[in-house]
mmCIF file of C-alpha atoms in Angstrom:
data_model
loop_
_atom_site.group_PDB
_atom_site.id
_atom_site.type_symbol
_atom_site.label_atom_id
_atom_site.label_comp_id
_atom_site.label_asym_id
_atom_site.label_seq_id
_atom_site.Cartn_x
_atom_site.Cartn_y
_atom_site.Cartn_z
ATOM 1 C CA MET A 27 22.685 -3.218 -6.524
ATOM 2 C CA THR A 28 21.614 -4.916 -3.281
ATOM 3 C CA SER A 29 18.135 -3.482 -2.754
ATOM 4 C CA GLY A 30 15.057 -5.572 -3.256
ATOM 5 C CA ASP A 31 12.738 -8.149 -1.795
ATOM 6 C CA ASP A 32 11.619 -11.088 -3.917
ATOM 7 C CA GLN A 33 9.815 -13.187 -1.278
ATOM 8 C CA ALA A 34 6.018 -13.536 -1.205
ATOM 9 C CA LEU A 35 4.339 -10.600 0.542
ATOM 10 C CA TYR A 36 0.648 -10.461 1.435
ATOM 11 C CA LEU A 37 -0.202 -7.203 3.204
ATOM 12 C CA LEU A 38 -3.351 -6.049 4.944
ATOM 13 C CA PRO A 39 -3.040 -2.242 4.816
ATOM 14 C CA PHE A 40 -5.077 -0.084 7.179
ATOM 15 C CA ASP A 41 -2.963 3.036 7.425
ATOM 16 C CA HIS A 42 -5.820 5.107 5.984
ATOM 17 C CA ARG A 43 -6.347 8.321 7.891
ATOM 18 C CA HIS A 44 -7.969 11.315 6.179
ATOM 19 C CA SER A 45 -10.283 9.261 3.943
ATOM 20 C CA TYR A 46 -11.002 6.870 6.808
ATOM 21 C CA LEU A 47 -11.947 9.611 9.262
ATOM 22 C CA THR A 48 -14.230 11.366 6.817
ATOM 23 C CA GLY A 49 -15.667 8.345 5.007
ATOM 24 C CA MET A 50 -16.107 5.828 7.810
ATOM 25 C CA PHE A 51 -16.610 8.053 10.850
ATOM 26 C CA HIS A 52 -17.580 11.454 9.405
ATOM 27 C CA PHE A 53 -15.140 13.018 11.873
ATOM 28 C CA LYS A 54 -13.433 16.358 11.334
ATOM 29 C CA PRO A 55 -10.058 17.038 12.979
ATOM 30 C CA PRO A 56 -9.134 17.895 15.602
ATOM 31 C CA LEU A 57 -10.586 14.751 17.161
ATOM 32 C CA THR A 58 -11.845 14.461 20.691
ATOM 33 C CA THR A 59 -10.218 11.893 22.958
ATOM 34 C CA GLN A 60 -13.211 9.586 22.484
ATOM 35 C CA GLN A 61 -13.167 9.946 18.687
ATOM 36 C CA HIS A 62 -9.470 9.114 18.595
ATOM 37 C CA ALA A 63 -10.111 6.056 20.763
ATOM 38 C CA ASP A 64 -12.941 4.937 18.451
ATOM 39 C CA VAL A 65 -10.659 5.080 15.401
ATOM 40 C CA CYS A 66 -7.902 3.205 17.250
ATOM 41 C CA ASP A 67 -10.390 0.524 18.305
ATOM 42 C CA SER A 68 -11.590 0.046 14.723
ATOM 43 C CA LYS A 69 -8.008 -0.521 13.618
ATOM 44 C CA GLN A 70 -7.564 -2.992 16.442
ATOM 45 C CA LEU A 71 -10.562 -4.859 15.001
ATOM 46 C CA ILE A 72 -8.844 -5.041 11.606
ATOM 47 C CA TYR A 73 -5.701 -6.328 13.312
ATOM 48 C CA GLU A 74 -7.791 -9.010 15.024
ATOM 49 C CA GLY A 75 -9.011 -10.048 11.578
ATOM 50 C CA PHE A 76 -5.413 -10.303 10.385
ATOM 51 C CA GLN A 77 -4.530 -12.582 13.278
ATOM 52 C CA LEU A 78 -7.557 -14.775 12.602
ATOM 53 C CA ALA A 79 -6.375 -15.142 9.010
ATOM 54 C CA LEU A 80 -2.997 -16.389 10.240
ATOM 55 C CA GLU A 81 -4.736 -18.905 12.491
ATOM 56 C CA ALA A 82 -6.754 -20.058 9.461
ATOM 57 C CA GLY A 83 -3.645 -20.785 7.425
ATOM 58 C CA VAL A 84 -2.490 -17.574 5.759
ATOM 59 C CA PRO A 85 1.306 -18.022 5.711
ATOM 60 C CA ARG A 86 2.843 -16.155 8.627
ATOM 61 C CA ASP A 87 6.205 -15.735 6.888
ATOM 62 C CA ALA A 88 4.551 -13.878 3.983
ATOM 63 C CA ALA A 89 1.689 -11.996 5.656
ATOM 64 C CA GLY A 90 1.987 -8.563 7.192
ATOM 65 C CA ILE A 91 0.227 -5.361 8.160
ATOM 66 C CA LEU A 92 0.597 -1.755 7.050
ATOM 67 C CA VAL A 93 -0.616 0.764 9.618
ATOM 68 C CA ASP A 94 -0.015 4.335 10.688
ATOM 69 C CA GLU A 95 1.528 5.647 13.886
ATOM 70 C CA GLU A 96 -1.301 8.060 14.730
ATOM 71 C CA PHE A 97 -3.975 5.403 15.250
ATOM 72 C CA GLY A 98 -1.936 2.207 15.174
ATOM 73 C CA SER A 99 1.041 2.712 17.468
ATOM 74 C CA ALA A 100 -0.100 0.000 19.904
ATOM 75 C CA ILE A 101 -0.696 -2.361 16.994
ATOM 76 C CA LEU A 102 2.762 -1.702 15.569
ATOM 77 C CA ARG A 103 4.378 -2.443 18.908
ATOM 78 C CA ASP A 104 2.387 -5.635 19.402
ATOM 79 C CA ALA A 105 3.044 -6.855 15.870
ATOM 80 C CA HIS A 106 6.762 -6.169 16.246
ATOM 81 C CA GLN A 107 6.835 -8.139 19.493
ATOM 82 C CA ARG A 108 5.048 -11.064 17.819
ATOM 83 C CA GLY A 109 7.507 -11.042 14.907
ATOM 84 C CA PHE A 110 4.961 -10.110 12.238
ATOM 85 C CA ILE A 111 5.932 -8.304 9.037
ATOM 86 C CA THR A 112 5.112 -4.631 9.539
ATOM 87 C CA ALA A 113 5.054 -1.560 7.330
ATOM 88 C CA LEU A 114 4.792 1.980 8.682
ATOM 89 C CA SER A 115 3.405 4.870 6.642
ATOM 90 C CA THR A 116 5.598 7.969 6.563
ATOM 91 C CA GLU A 117 3.538 10.396 4.467
ATOM 92 C CA SER A 118 1.159 13.066 5.664
ATOM 93 C CA SER A 119 -2.377 11.924 4.851
ATOM 94 C CA GLY A 120 -4.808 13.818 2.650
ATOM 95 C CA SER A 121 -2.241 15.903 0.783
ATOM 96 C CA GLU A 122 -1.812 15.902 -2.987
ATOM 97 C CA GLU A 123 1.909 16.610 -2.541
ATOM 98 C CA PHE A 124 4.066 14.191 -0.582
ATOM 99 C CA ARG A 125 5.268 15.548 2.724
ATOM 100 C CA PHE A 126 6.545 13.667 5.754
ATOM 101 C CA GLU A 127 3.984 13.162 8.501
ATOM 102 C CA TYR A 128 6.524 14.231 11.101
ATOM 103 C CA GLY A 129 8.606 16.615 9.017
ATOM 104 C CA ASP A 130 12.340 16.562 9.560
ATOM 105 C CA ASP A 131 11.836 14.151 12.477
ATOM 106 C CA PHE A 132 10.618 11.356 10.176
ATOM 107 C CA ALA A 133 13.676 9.131 10.621
ATOM 108 C CA ARG A 134 13.352 9.029 14.409
ATOM 109 C CA HIS A 135 9.700 7.989 14.159
ATOM 110 C CA ILE A 136 10.646 5.118 11.858
ATOM 111 C CA GLU A 137 13.381 4.011 14.233
ATOM 112 C CA VAL A 138 11.048 3.989 17.243
ATOM 113 C CA PHE A 139 8.750 1.386 15.662
ATOM 114 C CA ASP A 140 11.449 -0.541 13.781
ATOM 115 C CA PRO A 141 9.109 -1.698 10.973
ATOM 116 C CA THR A 142 10.082 -4.241 8.360
ATOM 117 C CA PHE A 143 9.262 -1.613 5.725
ATOM 118 C CA ALA A 144 9.128 2.155 5.738
ATOM 119 C CA LYS A 145 6.279 2.915 3.333
ATOM 120 C CA VAL A 146 5.438 6.036 1.397
ATOM 121 C CA LEU A 147 2.458 6.931 -0.792
ATOM 122 C CA VAL A 148 3.144 9.418 -3.576
ATOM 123 C CA ARG A 149 1.036 10.878 -6.359
ATOM 124 C CA TYR A 150 3.431 11.404 -9.254
ATOM 125 C CA ASN A 151 2.401 11.993 -12.842
ATOM 126 C CA PRO A 152 5.486 12.615 -15.017
ATOM 127 C CA GLU A 153 3.417 14.954 -17.212
ATOM 128 C CA GLY A 154 2.048 16.787 -14.180
ATOM 129 C CA ASP A 155 3.348 19.689 -12.097
ATOM 130 C CA HIS A 156 7.104 19.639 -12.738
ATOM 131 C CA ALA A 157 8.017 21.784 -9.736
ATOM 132 C CA MET A 158 5.938 19.624 -7.395
ATOM 133 C CA ASN A 159 7.466 16.446 -8.816
ATOM 134 C CA LEU A 160 10.924 17.868 -8.165
ATOM 135 C CA ARG A 161 10.083 18.783 -4.571
ATOM 136 C CA GLN A 162 8.647 15.337 -3.969
ATOM 137 C CA ALA A 163 11.686 13.628 -5.446
ATOM 138 C CA GLN A 164 13.987 15.581 -3.151
ATOM 139 C CA ARG A 165 12.064 14.467 -0.067
ATOM 140 C CA LEU A 166 11.843 10.901 -1.322
ATOM 141 C CA LYS A 167 15.604 10.801 -1.823
ATOM 142 C CA GLN A 168 15.957 11.604 1.893
ATOM 143 C CA LEU A 169 13.731 8.672 2.814
ATOM 144 C CA SER A 170 15.477 6.320 0.409
ATOM 145 C CA ASP A 171 18.874 7.282 1.794
ATOM 146 C CA VAL A 172 17.747 6.789 5.406
ATOM 147 C CA CYS A 173 16.393 3.333 4.591
ATOM 148 C CA GLN A 174 19.586 2.289 2.825
ATOM 149 C CA ALA A 175 21.816 3.677 5.574
ATOM 150 C CA ASN A 176 19.866 1.735 8.200
ATOM 151 C CA GLU A 177 19.389 -1.409 6.114
ATOM 152 C CA ARG A 178 15.625 -0.990 6.311
ATOM 153 C CA ARG A 179 13.430 -2.052 3.435
ATOM 154 C CA PHE A 180 11.611 0.691 1.545
ATOM 155 C CA MET A 181 8.099 0.322 0.087
ATOM 156 C CA PHE A 182 6.868 2.850 -2.470
ATOM 157 C CA GLU A 183 3.156 3.190 -3.250
ATOM 158 C CA LEU A 184 2.968 4.889 -6.635
ATOM 159 C CA LEU A 185 -0.253 6.575 -7.703
ATOM 160 C CA VAL A 186 -0.391 8.230 -11.122
ATOM 161 C CA PRO A 187 -3.569 10.331 -11.176
ATOM 162 C CA ALA A 188 -4.626 11.762 -14.507
ATOM 163 C CA THR A 189 -4.009 15.436 -15.188
ATOM 164 C CA GLU A 190 -6.931 17.551 -16.361
ATOM 165 C CA GLN A 191 -5.365 17.743 -19.821
ATOM 166 C CA GLN A 192 -4.921 13.963 -20.033
ATOM 167 C CA LEU A 193 -8.527 13.373 -19.042
ATOM 168 C CA ALA A 194 -9.778 16.009 -21.435
ATOM 169 C CA GLY A 195 -8.010 14.198 -24.272
ATOM 170 C CA LEU A 196 -10.015 11.101 -23.349
ATOM 171 C CA LYS A 197 -13.292 13.014 -22.944
ATOM 172 C CA GLY A 198 -13.188 12.442 -19.199
ATOM 173 C CA ASP A 199 -13.109 8.656 -19.490
ATOM 174 C CA ARG A 200 -11.136 7.493 -16.436
ATOM 175 C CA ALA A 201 -11.451 3.829 -17.416
ATOM 176 C CA ALA A 202 -9.813 4.617 -20.747
ATOM 177 C CA TYR A 203 -7.050 6.474 -18.916
ATOM 178 C CA ASP A 204 -6.393 3.446 -16.696
ATOM 179 C CA LEU A 205 -6.245 1.126 -19.674
ATOM 180 C CA THR A 206 -4.462 3.178 -22.324
ATOM 181 C CA MET A 207 -2.379 5.860 -20.600
ATOM 182 C CA ARG A 208 -1.640 4.992 -16.986
ATOM 183 C CA PRO A 209 0.617 1.935 -17.607
ATOM 184 C CA LYS A 210 3.013 3.971 -19.792
ATOM 185 C CA LEU A 211 2.998 6.894 -17.368
ATOM 186 C CA MET A 212 3.753 4.541 -14.482
ATOM 187 C CA VAL A 213 6.845 3.272 -16.277
ATOM 188 C CA GLU A 214 7.966 6.845 -16.965
ATOM 189 C CA ALA A 215 7.395 7.769 -13.309
ATOM 190 C CA ILE A 216 9.414 4.796 -12.080
ATOM 191 C CA HIS A 217 12.303 5.663 -14.387
ATOM 192 C CA ALA A 218 12.259 9.319 -13.295
ATOM 193 C CA LEU A 219 12.246 8.409 -9.615
ATOM 194 C CA GLN A 220 15.056 5.890 -10.054
ATOM 195 C CA ASP A 221 17.076 8.491 -11.946
ATOM 196 C CA ALA A 222 16.585 10.817 -8.969
ATOM 197 C CA GLY A 223 18.326 8.258 -6.739
ATOM 198 C CA ILE A 224 15.199 6.781 -5.136
ATOM 199 C CA GLU A 225 15.582 3.026 -4.611
ATOM 200 C CA PRO A 226 12.554 1.140 -3.256
ATOM 201 C CA ASP A 227 12.766 -2.551 -2.479
ATOM 202 C CA VAL A 228 9.064 -3.058 -3.216
ATOM 203 C CA TRP A 229 6.808 -0.988 -5.459
ATOM 204 C CA LYS A 230 3.126 -0.937 -4.502
ATOM 205 C CA ILE A 231 1.349 -0.692 -7.859
ATOM 206 C CA GLU A 232 -2.201 0.160 -8.882
ATOM 207 C CA GLY A 233 -3.945 -2.845 -10.442
ATOM 208 C CA LEU A 234 -3.462 -3.409 -14.159
ATOM 209 C CA ALA A 235 -5.871 -5.148 -16.495
ATOM 210 C CA GLU A 236 -3.314 -6.462 -18.996
ATOM 211 C CA ARG A 237 -0.527 -8.948 -18.349
ATOM 212 C CA ASP A 238 1.804 -7.162 -20.767
ATOM 213 C CA ASP A 239 1.460 -3.982 -18.706
ATOM 214 C CA CYS A 240 2.431 -5.907 -15.570
ATOM 215 C CA VAL A 241 5.484 -7.249 -17.394
ATOM 216 C CA GLY A 242 6.407 -3.710 -18.429
ATOM 217 C CA ILE A 243 6.218 -2.497 -14.829
ATOM 218 C CA VAL A 244 8.487 -5.301 -13.622
ATOM 219 C CA ASP A 245 10.971 -4.496 -16.382
ATOM 220 C CA ALA A 246 10.953 -0.888 -15.191
ATOM 221 C CA VAL A 247 11.481 -1.567 -11.491
ATOM 222 C CA ARG A 248 14.240 -4.105 -12.245
ATOM 223 C CA ARG A 249 16.166 -2.138 -14.841
ATOM 224 C CA GLY A 250 19.849 -1.423 -14.352
ATOM 225 C CA GLY A 251 20.678 -4.412 -12.181
ATOM 226 C CA ARG A 252 17.775 -4.085 -9.705
ATOM 227 C CA SER A 253 17.094 -7.785 -10.154
ATOM 228 C CA THR A 254 15.386 -8.474 -6.822
ATOM 229 C CA VAL A 255 13.212 -5.356 -6.670
ATOM 230 C CA SER A 256 9.592 -6.478 -6.836
ATOM 231 C CA CYS A 257 5.988 -5.317 -7.060
ATOM 232 C CA ILE A 258 2.794 -5.850 -5.128
ATOM 233 C CA VAL A 259 -0.735 -4.951 -6.253
ATOM 234 C CA LEU A 260 -2.816 -2.439 -4.320
ATOM 235 C CA GLY A 261 -6.594 -2.650 -4.148
ATOM 236 C CA ARG A 262 -7.579 1.017 -4.707
ATOM 237 C CA GLY A 263 -10.741 0.426 -2.640
ATOM 238 C CA ALA A 264 -12.226 -1.240 -5.714
ATOM 239 C CA ASP A 265 -15.023 -3.812 -5.875
ATOM 240 C CA GLU A 266 -14.221 -7.458 -5.235
ATOM 241 C CA ALA A 267 -14.425 -8.473 -8.893
ATOM 242 C CA SER A 268 -11.826 -5.888 -9.903
ATOM 243 C CA VAL A 269 -9.483 -6.908 -7.098
ATOM 244 C CA ARG A 270 -9.783 -10.572 -8.027
ATOM 245 C CA SER A 271 -8.989 -9.774 -11.656
ATOM 246 C CA TRP A 272 -5.964 -7.600 -10.816
ATOM 247 C CA LEU A 273 -4.565 -10.212 -8.453
ATOM 248 C CA ALA A 274 -4.999 -13.053 -10.925
ATOM 249 C CA THR A 275 -3.346 -11.024 -13.690
ATOM 250 C CA ALA A 276 -0.377 -9.910 -11.583
ATOM 251 C CA ALA A 277 0.178 -13.321 -9.989
ATOM 252 C CA GLY A 278 1.042 -14.763 -13.380
ATOM 253 C CA VAL A 279 3.929 -12.341 -13.867
ATOM 254 C CA PRO A 280 7.375 -13.007 -12.348
ATOM 255 C CA GLY A 281 8.328 -10.001 -10.246
ATOM 256 C CA PHE A 282 4.885 -9.527 -8.719
ATOM 257 C CA ILE A 283 5.215 -11.107 -5.284
ATOM 258 C CA GLY A 284 1.893 -10.282 -3.645
ATOM 259 C CA PHE A 285 -0.598 -7.589 -2.796
ATOM 260 C CA ALA A 286 -1.746 -4.920 -0.371
ATOM 261 C CA VAL A 287 -5.548 -4.881 -0.369
ATOM 262 C CA GLY A 288 -7.044 -2.726 2.362
ATOM 263 C CA ARG A 289 -10.466 -1.123 2.024
ATOM 264 C CA THR A 290 -11.925 -3.992 -0.010
ATOM 265 C CA SER A 291 -10.836 -6.270 2.833
ATOM 266 C CA PHE A 292 -12.063 -4.349 5.868
ATOM 267 C CA TRP A 293 -14.412 -1.484 4.987
ATOM 268 C CA ASP A 294 -17.730 -3.360 4.922
ATOM 269 C CA ALA A 295 -16.878 -5.334 8.049
ATOM 270 C CA VAL A 296 -15.875 -2.282 10.084
ATOM 271 C CA ALA A 297 -18.949 -0.359 8.904
ATOM 272 C CA ALA A 298 -21.234 -3.253 9.846
ATOM 273 C CA TYR A 299 -19.613 -3.546 13.257
ATOM 274 C CA ARG A 300 -20.093 0.167 13.869
ATOM 275 C CA THR A 301 -23.805 -0.031 13.050
ATOM 276 C CA GLY A 302 -24.276 -3.211 15.088
ATOM 277 C CA THR A 303 -25.052 -5.369 12.050
ATOM 278 C CA LEU A 304 -22.063 -7.603 12.810
ATOM 279 C CA THR A 305 -20.591 -8.606 16.135
ATOM 280 C CA ARG A 306 -16.925 -7.883 16.676
ATOM 281 C CA VAL A 307 -16.060 -11.565 16.267
ATOM 282 C CA ALA A 308 -18.064 -11.817 13.033
ATOM 283 C CA ALA A 309 -16.533 -8.628 11.644
ATOM 284 C CA ALA A 310 -13.005 -9.862 12.352
ATOM 285 C CA ALA A 311 -13.879 -13.195 10.752
ATOM 286 C CA GLN A 312 -15.143 -11.416 7.618
ATOM 287 C CA ILE A 313 -11.869 -9.489 7.319
ATOM 288 C CA ALA A 314 -9.914 -12.712 7.782
ATOM 289 C CA GLY A 315 -11.981 -14.397 5.092
ATOM 290 C CA ARG A 316 -11.274 -11.635 2.598
ATOM 291 C CA LEU A 317 -7.536 -11.813 3.267
ATOM 292 C CA ARG A 318 -7.568 -15.593 2.855
ATOM 293 C CA GLU A 319 -9.436 -15.188 -0.433
ATOM 294 C CA TRP A 320 -6.827 -12.795 -1.840
ATOM 295 C CA VAL A 321 -4.011 -15.134 -0.764
ATOM 296 C CA ASP A 322 -5.728 -18.107 -2.417
ATOM 297 C CA ILE A 323 -6.171 -16.209 -5.693
ATOM 298 C CA PHE A 324 -2.586 -15.030 -5.756
ATOM 299 C CA GLU A 325 -1.101 -18.398 -4.830
ATOM 300 C CA ARG A 326 -3.158 -20.167 -7.486
ATOM 301 C CA GLY A 327 -1.767 -17.712 -10.005
ATOM 302 C CA ARG A 328 1.781 -18.253 -8.796
ATOM 303 C CA MET A 329 1.313 -22.022 -9.040
ATOM 304 C CA ALA A 330 -0.064 -21.764 -12.565
ATOM 305 C CA ARG A 331 2.934 -19.608 -13.502
ATOM 306 C CA ALA A 332 5.343 -22.182 -12.148
ATOM 307 C CA MET A 333 3.408 -25.140 -13.577
ATOM 308 C CA PRO A 334 1.743 -24.015 -16.832
ATOM 309 C CA GLY A 335 -0.239 -27.230 -17.084
ATOM 310 C CA VAL A 336 -2.063 -26.535 -13.807
ATOM 311 C CA ALA A 337 -5.405 -24.830 -14.291
ATOM 312 C CA SER A 338 -5.819 -21.550 -12.405
#
């Protein structure tokens, strides 16, 4: 087993499309030329924040961006030229079932931008729609095979949304689902996807409150000789306190190598820039500050893990 990536990885993801268009801009496709340009410019602002964070000391060899082709093609090209870590989203946005953004042409689109990682977001509940899970697994196997054949790293963002039946059993309590059911279901989903021949190098994992659950996820992604496959924590658009807690918890677990925190990093800054509350420079600086904060939290946790006597 040669897949995997066990080096530190601190991603600023801004590949959001459907939720970004509707939530930030209140746009409805198809977009006008000006609307498309406005979205592209807002993503350029986020990219400027990323670069400011590097200038402020975020480690260049560990930091990267995750962006989409539709609104971030110029950013992807520039980042590639500068030698930054890049990840390119491959999934169609806004769909409950995973489909490729560019259908059967997905591999060519990946090749054009030559990202460090090909990334996919998938909603997969092992107790959910069996036929849909099977269809998704078949498409994911195609992506996994293309990445392995081209020696390109593969990043898998796993979301395990509750089924109606699961929520009903918890009287609709989503917090209870996250704490008591989701960790086990995530492990089952990882096993099922691995058994289907899908081999990510990095799993992008929803934040977990308990250290033992983080350990269980690492055991799952590394089973069967996958010793260098690793995990990063995603932010879920949550409040700052939740993100800080998830990062601190995961950082103490070997096998968690970093994070991908997007909306909590950029949403407020972009919104304030759009309303004129912040200048462009100030908005970029706010994004940079958030990214630096996440890096500091995670690195303190990693240090405490390596040196148990050091207070975190």
